[in-house]
mmCIF file of C-alpha atoms in Angstrom:
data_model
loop_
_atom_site.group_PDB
_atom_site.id
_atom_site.type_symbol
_atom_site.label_atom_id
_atom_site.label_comp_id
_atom_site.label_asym_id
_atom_site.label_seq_id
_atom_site.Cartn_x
_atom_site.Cartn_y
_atom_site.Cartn_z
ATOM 1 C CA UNK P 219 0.000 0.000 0.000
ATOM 2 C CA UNK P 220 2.786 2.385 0.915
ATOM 3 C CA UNK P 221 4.761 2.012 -3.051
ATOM 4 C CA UNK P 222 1.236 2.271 -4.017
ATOM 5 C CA UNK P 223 0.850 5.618 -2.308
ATOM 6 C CA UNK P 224 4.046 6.891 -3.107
ATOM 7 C CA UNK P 225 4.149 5.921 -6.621
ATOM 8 C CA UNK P 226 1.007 8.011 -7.028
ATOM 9 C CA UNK P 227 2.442 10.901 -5.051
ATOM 10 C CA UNK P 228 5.243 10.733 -7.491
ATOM 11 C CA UNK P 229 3.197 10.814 -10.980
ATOM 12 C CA UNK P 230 1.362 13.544 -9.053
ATOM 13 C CA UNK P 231 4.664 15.617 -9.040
ATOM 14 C CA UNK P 232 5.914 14.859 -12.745
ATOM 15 C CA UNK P 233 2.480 15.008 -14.145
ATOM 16 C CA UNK P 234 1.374 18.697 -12.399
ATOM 17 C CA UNK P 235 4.099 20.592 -13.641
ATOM 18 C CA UNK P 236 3.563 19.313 -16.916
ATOM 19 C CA UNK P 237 -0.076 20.696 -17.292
ATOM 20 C CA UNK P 238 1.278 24.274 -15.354
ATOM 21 C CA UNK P 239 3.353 24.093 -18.398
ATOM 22 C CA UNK P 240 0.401 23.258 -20.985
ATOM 23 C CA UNK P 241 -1.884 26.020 -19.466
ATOM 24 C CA UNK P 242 0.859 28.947 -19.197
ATOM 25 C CA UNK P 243 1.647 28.511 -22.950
ATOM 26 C CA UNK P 244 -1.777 28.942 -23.731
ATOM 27 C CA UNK P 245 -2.003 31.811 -21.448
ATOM 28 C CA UNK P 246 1.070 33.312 -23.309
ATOM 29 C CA UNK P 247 -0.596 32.707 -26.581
ATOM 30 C CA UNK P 248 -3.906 34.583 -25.600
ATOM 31 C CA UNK P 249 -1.596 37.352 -24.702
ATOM 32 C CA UNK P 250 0.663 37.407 -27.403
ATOM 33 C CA UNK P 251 -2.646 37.751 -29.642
ATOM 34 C CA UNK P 252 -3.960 40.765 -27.439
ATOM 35 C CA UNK P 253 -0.579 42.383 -27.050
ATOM 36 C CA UNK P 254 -0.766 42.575 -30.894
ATOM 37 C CA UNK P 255 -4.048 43.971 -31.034
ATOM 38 C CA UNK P 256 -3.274 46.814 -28.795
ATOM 39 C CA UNK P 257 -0.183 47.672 -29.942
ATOM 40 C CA UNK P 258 -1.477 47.921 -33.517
ATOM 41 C CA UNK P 259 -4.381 50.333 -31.854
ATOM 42 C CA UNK P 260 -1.740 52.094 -29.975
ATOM 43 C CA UNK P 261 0.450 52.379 -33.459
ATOM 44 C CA UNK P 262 -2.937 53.792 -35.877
ATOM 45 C CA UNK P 263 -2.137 56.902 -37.186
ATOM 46 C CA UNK P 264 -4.357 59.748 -35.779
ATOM 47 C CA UNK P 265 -6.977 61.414 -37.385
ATOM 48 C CA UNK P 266 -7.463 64.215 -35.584
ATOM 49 C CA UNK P 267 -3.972 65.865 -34.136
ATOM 50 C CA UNK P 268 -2.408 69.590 -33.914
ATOM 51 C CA UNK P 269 -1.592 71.588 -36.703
ATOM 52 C CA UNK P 270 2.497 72.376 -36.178
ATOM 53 C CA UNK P 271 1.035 76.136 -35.579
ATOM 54 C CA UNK P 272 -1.354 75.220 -33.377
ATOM 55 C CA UNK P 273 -1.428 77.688 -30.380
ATOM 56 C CA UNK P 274 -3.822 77.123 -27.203
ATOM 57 C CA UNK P 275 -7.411 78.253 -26.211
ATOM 58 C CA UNK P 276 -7.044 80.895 -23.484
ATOM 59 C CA UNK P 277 -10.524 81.405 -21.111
ATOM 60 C CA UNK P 278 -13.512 80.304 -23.626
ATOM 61 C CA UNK P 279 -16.533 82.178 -23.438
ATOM 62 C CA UNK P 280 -18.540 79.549 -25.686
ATOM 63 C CA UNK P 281 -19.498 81.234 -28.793
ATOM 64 C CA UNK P 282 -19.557 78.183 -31.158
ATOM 65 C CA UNK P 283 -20.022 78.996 -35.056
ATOM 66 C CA UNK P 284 -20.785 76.264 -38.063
ATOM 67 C CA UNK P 285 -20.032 77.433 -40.977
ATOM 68 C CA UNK P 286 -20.857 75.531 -44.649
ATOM 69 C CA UNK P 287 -19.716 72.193 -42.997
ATOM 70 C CA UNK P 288 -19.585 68.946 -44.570
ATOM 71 C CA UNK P 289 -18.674 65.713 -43.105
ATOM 72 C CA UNK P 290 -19.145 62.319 -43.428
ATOM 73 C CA UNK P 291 -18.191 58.927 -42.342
ATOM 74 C CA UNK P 292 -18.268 57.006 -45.574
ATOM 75 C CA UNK P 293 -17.962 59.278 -48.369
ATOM 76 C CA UNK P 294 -20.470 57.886 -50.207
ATOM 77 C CA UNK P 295 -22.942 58.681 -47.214
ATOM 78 C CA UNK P 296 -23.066 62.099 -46.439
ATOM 79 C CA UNK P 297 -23.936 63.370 -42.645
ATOM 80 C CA UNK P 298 -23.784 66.769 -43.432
ATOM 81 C CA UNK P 299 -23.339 69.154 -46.236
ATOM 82 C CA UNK P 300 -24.046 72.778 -45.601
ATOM 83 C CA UNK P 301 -24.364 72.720 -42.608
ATOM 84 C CA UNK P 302 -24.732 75.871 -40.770
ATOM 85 C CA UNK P 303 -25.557 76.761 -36.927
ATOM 86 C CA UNK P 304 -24.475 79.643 -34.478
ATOM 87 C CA UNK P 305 -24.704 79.142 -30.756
ATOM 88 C CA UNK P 306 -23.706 82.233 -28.522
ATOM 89 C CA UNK P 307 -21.703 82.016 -25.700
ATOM 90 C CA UNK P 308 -23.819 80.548 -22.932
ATOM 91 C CA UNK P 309 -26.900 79.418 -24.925
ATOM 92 C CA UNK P 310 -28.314 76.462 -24.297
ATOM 93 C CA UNK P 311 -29.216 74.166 -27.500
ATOM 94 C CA UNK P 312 -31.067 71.001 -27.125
ATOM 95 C CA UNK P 313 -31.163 68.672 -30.446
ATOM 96 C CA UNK P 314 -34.192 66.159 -30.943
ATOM 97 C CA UNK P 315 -34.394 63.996 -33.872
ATOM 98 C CA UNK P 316 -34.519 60.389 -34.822
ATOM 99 C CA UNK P 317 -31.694 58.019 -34.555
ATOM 100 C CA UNK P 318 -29.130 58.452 -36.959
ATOM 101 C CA UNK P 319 -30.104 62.105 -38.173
ATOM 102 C CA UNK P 320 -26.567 63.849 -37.123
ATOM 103 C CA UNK P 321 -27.098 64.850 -33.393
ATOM 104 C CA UNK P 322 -24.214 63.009 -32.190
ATOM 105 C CA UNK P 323 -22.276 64.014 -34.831
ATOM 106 C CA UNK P 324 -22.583 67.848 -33.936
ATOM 107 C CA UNK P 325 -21.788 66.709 -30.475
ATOM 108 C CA UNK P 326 -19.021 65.003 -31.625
ATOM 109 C CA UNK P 327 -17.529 67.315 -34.060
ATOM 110 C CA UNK P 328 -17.336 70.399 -30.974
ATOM 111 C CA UNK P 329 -15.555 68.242 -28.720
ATOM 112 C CA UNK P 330 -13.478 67.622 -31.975
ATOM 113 C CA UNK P 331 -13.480 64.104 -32.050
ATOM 114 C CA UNK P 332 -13.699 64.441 -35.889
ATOM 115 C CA UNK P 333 -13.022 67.441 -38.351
ATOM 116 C CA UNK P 334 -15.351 68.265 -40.771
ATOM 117 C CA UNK P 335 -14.735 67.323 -44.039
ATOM 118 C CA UNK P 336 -15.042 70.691 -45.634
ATOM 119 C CA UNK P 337 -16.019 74.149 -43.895
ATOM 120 C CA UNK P 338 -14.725 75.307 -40.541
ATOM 121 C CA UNK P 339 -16.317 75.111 -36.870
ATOM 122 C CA UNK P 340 -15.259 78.447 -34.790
ATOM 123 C CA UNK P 341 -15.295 78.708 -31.305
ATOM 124 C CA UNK P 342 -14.849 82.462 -29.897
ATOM 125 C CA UNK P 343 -14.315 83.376 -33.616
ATOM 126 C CA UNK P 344 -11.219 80.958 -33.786
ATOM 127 C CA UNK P 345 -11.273 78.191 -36.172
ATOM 128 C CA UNK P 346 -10.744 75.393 -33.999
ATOM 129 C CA UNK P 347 -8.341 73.633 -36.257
ATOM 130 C CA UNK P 348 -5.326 76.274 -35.461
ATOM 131 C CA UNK P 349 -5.975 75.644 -31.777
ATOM 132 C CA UNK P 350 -4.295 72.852 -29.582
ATOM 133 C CA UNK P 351 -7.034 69.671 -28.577
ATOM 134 C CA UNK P 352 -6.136 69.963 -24.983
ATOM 135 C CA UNK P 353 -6.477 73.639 -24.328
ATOM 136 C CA UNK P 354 -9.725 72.715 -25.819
ATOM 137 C CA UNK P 355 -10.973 69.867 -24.289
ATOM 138 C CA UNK P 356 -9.642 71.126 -20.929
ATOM 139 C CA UNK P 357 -12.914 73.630 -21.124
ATOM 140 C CA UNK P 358 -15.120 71.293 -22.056
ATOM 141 C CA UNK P 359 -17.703 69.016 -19.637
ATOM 142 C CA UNK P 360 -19.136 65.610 -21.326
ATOM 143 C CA UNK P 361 -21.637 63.098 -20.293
ATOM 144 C CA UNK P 362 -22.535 60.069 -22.107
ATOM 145 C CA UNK P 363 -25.270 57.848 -22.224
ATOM 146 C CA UNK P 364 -23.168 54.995 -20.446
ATOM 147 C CA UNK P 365 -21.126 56.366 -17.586
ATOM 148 C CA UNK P 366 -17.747 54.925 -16.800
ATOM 149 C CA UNK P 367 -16.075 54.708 -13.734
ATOM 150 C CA UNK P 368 -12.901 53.394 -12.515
ATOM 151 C CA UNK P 369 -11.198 51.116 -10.059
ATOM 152 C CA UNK P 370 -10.761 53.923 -6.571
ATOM 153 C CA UNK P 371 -12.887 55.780 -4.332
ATOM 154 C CA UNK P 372 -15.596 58.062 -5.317
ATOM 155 C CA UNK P 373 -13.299 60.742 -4.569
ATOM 156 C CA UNK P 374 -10.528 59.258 -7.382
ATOM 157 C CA UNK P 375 -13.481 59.127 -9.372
ATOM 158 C CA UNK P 376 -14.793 62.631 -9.447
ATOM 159 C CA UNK P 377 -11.393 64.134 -9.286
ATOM 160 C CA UNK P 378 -10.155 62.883 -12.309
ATOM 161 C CA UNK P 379 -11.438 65.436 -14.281
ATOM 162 C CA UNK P 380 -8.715 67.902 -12.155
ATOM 163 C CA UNK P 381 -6.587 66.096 -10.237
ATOM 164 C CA UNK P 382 -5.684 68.552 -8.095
ATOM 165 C CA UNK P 383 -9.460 69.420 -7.242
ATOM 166 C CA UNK P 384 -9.434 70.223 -2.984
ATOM 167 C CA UNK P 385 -12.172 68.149 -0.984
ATOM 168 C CA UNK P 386 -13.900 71.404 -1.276
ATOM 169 C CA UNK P 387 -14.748 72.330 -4.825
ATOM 170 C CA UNK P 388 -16.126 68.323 -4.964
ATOM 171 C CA UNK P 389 -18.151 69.206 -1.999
ATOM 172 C CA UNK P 390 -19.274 72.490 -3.879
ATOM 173 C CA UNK P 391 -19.866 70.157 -7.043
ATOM 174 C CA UNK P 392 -21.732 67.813 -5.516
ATOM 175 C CA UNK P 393 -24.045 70.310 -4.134
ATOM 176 C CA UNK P 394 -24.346 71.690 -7.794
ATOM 177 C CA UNK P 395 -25.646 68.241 -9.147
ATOM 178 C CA UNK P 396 -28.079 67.223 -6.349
ATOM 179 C CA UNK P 397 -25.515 64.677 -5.335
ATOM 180 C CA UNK P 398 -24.520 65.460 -1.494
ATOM 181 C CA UNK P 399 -25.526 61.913 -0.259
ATOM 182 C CA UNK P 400 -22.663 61.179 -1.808
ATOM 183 C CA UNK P 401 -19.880 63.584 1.005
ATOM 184 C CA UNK P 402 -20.036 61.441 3.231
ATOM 185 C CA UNK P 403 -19.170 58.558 1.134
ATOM 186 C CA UNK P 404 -15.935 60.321 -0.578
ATOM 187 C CA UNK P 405 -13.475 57.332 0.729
ATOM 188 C CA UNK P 406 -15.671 54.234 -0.496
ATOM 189 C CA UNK P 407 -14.863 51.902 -3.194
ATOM 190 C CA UNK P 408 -17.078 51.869 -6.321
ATOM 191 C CA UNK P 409 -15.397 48.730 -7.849
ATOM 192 C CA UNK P 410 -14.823 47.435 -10.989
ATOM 193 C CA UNK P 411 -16.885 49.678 -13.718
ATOM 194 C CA UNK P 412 -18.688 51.053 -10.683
ATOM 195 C CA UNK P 413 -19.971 47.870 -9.812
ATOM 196 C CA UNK P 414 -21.273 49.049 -6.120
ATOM 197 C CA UNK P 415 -23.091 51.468 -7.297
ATOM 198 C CA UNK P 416 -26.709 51.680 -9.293
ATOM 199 C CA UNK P 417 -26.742 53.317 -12.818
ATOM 200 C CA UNK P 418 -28.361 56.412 -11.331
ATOM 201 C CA UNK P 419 -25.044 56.691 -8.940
ATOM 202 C CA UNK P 420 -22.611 56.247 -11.632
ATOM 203 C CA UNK P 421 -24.925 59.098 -13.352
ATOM 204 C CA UNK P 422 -24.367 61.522 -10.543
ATOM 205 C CA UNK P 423 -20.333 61.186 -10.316
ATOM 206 C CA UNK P 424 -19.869 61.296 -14.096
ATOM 207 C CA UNK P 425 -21.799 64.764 -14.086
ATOM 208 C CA UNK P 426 -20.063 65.924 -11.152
ATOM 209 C CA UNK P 427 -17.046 64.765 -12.879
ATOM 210 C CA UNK P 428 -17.960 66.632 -16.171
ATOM 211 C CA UNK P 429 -18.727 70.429 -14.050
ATOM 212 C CA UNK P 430 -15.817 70.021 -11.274
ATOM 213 C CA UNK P 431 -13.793 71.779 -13.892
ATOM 214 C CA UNK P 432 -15.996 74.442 -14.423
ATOM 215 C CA UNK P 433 -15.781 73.737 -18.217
ATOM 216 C CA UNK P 434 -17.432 76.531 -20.308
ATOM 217 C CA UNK P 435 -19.008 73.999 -22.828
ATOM 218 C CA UNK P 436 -20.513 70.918 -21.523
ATOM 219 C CA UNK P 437 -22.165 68.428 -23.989
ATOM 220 C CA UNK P 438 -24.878 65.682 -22.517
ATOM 221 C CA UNK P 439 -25.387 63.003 -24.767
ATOM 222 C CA UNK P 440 -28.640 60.981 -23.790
ATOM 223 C CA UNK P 441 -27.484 61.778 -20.204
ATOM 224 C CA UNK P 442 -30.185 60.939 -18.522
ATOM 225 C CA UNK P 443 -32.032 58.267 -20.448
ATOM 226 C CA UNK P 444 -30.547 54.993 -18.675
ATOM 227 C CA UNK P 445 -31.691 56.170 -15.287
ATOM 228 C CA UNK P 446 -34.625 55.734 -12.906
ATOM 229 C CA UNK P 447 -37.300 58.825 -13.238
ATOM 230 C CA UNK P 448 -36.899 59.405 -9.344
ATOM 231 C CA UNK P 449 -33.157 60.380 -10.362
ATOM 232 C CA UNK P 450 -33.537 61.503 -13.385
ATOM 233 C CA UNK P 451 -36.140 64.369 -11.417
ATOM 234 C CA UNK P 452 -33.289 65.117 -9.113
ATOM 235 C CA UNK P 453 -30.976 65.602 -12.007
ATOM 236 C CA UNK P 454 -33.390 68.107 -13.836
ATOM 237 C CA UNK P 455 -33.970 70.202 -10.414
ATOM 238 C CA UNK P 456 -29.981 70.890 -11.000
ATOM 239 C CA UNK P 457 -29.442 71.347 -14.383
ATOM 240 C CA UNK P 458 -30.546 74.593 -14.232
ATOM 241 C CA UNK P 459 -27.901 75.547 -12.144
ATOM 242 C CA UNK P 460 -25.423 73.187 -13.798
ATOM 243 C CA UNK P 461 -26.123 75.240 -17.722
ATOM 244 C CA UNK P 462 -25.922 78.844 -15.939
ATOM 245 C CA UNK P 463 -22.805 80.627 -17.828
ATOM 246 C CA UNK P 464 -22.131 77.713 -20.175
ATOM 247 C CA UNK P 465 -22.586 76.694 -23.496
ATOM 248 C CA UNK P 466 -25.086 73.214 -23.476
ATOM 249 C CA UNK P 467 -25.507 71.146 -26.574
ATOM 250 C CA UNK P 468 -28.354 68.591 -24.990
ATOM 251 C CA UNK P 469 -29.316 65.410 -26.701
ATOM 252 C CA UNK P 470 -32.299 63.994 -25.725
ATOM 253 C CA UNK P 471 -35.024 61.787 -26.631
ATOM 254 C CA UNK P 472 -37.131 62.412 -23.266
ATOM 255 C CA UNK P 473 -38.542 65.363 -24.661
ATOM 256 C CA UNK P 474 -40.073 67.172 -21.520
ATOM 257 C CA UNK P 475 -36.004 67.188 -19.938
ATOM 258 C CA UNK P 476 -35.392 69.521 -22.480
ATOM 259 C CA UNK P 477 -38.266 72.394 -22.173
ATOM 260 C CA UNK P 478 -36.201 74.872 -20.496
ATOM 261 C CA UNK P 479 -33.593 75.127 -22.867
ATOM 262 C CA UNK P 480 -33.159 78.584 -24.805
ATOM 263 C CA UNK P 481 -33.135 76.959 -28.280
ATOM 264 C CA UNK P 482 -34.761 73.684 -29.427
ATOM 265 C CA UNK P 483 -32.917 72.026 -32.707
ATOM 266 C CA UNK P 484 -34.954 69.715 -34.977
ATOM 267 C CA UNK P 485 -32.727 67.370 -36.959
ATOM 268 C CA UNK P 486 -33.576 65.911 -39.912
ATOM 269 C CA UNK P 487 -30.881 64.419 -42.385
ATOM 270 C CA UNK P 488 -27.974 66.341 -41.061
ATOM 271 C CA UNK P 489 -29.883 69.850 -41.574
ATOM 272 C CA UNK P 490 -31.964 71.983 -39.152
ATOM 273 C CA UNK P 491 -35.728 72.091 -40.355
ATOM 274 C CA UNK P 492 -36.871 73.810 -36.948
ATOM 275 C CA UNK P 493 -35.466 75.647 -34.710
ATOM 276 C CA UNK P 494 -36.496 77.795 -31.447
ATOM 277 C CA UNK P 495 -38.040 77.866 -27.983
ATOM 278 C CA UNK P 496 -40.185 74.806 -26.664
ATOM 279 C CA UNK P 497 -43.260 76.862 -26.714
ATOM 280 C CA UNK P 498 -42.089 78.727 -30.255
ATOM 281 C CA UNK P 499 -42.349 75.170 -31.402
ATOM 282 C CA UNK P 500 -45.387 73.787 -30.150
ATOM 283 C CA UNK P 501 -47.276 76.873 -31.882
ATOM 284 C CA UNK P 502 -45.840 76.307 -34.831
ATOM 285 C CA UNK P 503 -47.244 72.862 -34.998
ATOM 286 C CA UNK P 504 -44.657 71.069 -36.463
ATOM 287 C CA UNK P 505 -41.980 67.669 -36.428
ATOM 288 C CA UNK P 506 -41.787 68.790 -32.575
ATOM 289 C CA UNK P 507 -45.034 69.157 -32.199
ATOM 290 C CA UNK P 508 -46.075 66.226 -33.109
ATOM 291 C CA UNK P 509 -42.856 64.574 -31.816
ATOM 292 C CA UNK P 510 -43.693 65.918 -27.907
ATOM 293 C CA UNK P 511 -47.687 65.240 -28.462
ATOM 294 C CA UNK P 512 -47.027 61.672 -29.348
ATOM 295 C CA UNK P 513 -44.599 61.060 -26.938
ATOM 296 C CA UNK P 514 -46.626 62.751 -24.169
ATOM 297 C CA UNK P 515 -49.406 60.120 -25.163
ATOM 298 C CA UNK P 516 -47.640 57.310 -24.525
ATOM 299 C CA UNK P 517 -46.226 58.517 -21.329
ATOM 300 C CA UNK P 518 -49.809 59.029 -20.533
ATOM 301 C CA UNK P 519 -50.761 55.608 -21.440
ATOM 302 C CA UNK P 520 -48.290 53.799 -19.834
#
């Protein structure tokens, strides 16, 4: 019994290291193949960089000027062509529209994510093209559909939109944003992808994230439309305060989150067919008329 045992004991030991071996090459292999993957990410030439002249942004008051732009993603599909739209300094714009009519692409051409193709997009006057991304994007507040958080403490989290933000200024933020549950809670872990936290939570820090550097254009993309109505009526009691002395480009499909805004912008096919003040619009009897009717309806129904 005892050679039996110890010759068992023994294949045990030659046979173990064997499949350690097995299972770390195919580790190796899976991260060989990713390795490659992000390195050829990391080595894709950029579309969107600084012109050698490029000088910085100084304080931006907003003012933010289309002029005869064209872009598209395929050039056989065109987003825009034309296109034309002045927003003053301060002004809050909310765009409605179907899916896939070009309201994320506005969005996404001011924080200069792309270029356009043709034409030139001012902001204060200067073409933003002979201006340096991160004196840019340094003044400018997004929030996305999704939010994204990352491994740390709610603090970490909030301050990484200016790291060296004082315990202060996030308390002052928080306030801003309906958010002051959260001061108490600065030190605790939101885990991975915010993972301890519900979507309306994550919500909260990425807009206090977005206004703790006071950014003179802020941009919210379907903000609100992946949480609870309970939070989502918080959020609207403070985005009145949040939009004071900045430049808003709202998206929104929840049409009554966007009555207060100065300007309401119909888009249809990359163009503007209306354009004006919630109640300018519902006289006129139009697409957002009948858009904000209907939808009221079903909100009714359901």
């Amino acid at each position: 019994v005892g050679t039996l045992i110890a010759a068992l004991d023994y294949a045990n030991k030659i046979f173990l290291p064997i499949i350690d071996i097995s299972m770390f090459y195919a580790r190796a292999q899976g991260s060989l193949s990713a390795g490659e993957r992000i390195f050829s990410l990391i080595d894709e030439a950029l579309d969107v960089k600084d012109a050698d002249t490029a000088t910085d942004f100084e304080s931006i008051k907003g003012a933010i000027q289309f002029e005869q732009v064209d872009f598209y993603y395929n050039k056989d599909q065109a987003i825009m062509k034309d296109f034309n739209l002045s927003i003053k300094a301060g002004e809050s714009i909310a765009l409605v529209g179907a899916t896939g009519e070009g309201k994320s692409t506005i969005a996404n051409l001011v924080a200069r994510f792309y270029e356009p193709k043709a034409g030139s997009l001012k902001i204060d006057g200067f073409d933003y093209k002979t201006k340096t991304l991160k004196s840019l994007r340094k003044q400018l507040g997004m929030v996305l559909q999704t939010p994204h958080l990352f491994m740390g403490t709610i603090r970490d989290n909030i301050r990484y939109a200016k790291k060296d933000a004082s315990d202060a200024e996030i308390i002052a933020t928080l306030n801003l944003v309906g958010a002051n549950h959260f001061i108490a809670r600065l030190e605790e872990e939101v885990g991975e992808e915010g993972e301890n936290l519900s979507m309306g939570e994550k919500q909260l820090i990425s807009f206090a994230r977005a206004i703790l550097p006071n950014p003179k254009i802020l941009i919210m993309d379907e903000a609100t439309s992946s949480i609870d109505t309970i939070t989502e009526a918080k959020i609207q009691q403070s985005i009145q305060q949040m939009l004071e002395n900045r430049t808003a480009i709202i998206i929104a499909h929840r049409l009554s989150t966007i009555k207060n805004c100065d300007r309401i912008l119909v888009i249809q096919k990359g163009n503007i067919i209306e354009d004006g003040s919630h109640q300018a619009l519902m006289q006129k009897k139009g697409t957002y008329y009948n858009l904000y009717t209907k939808q009221l309806r079903a909100e009714m129904v359901s």
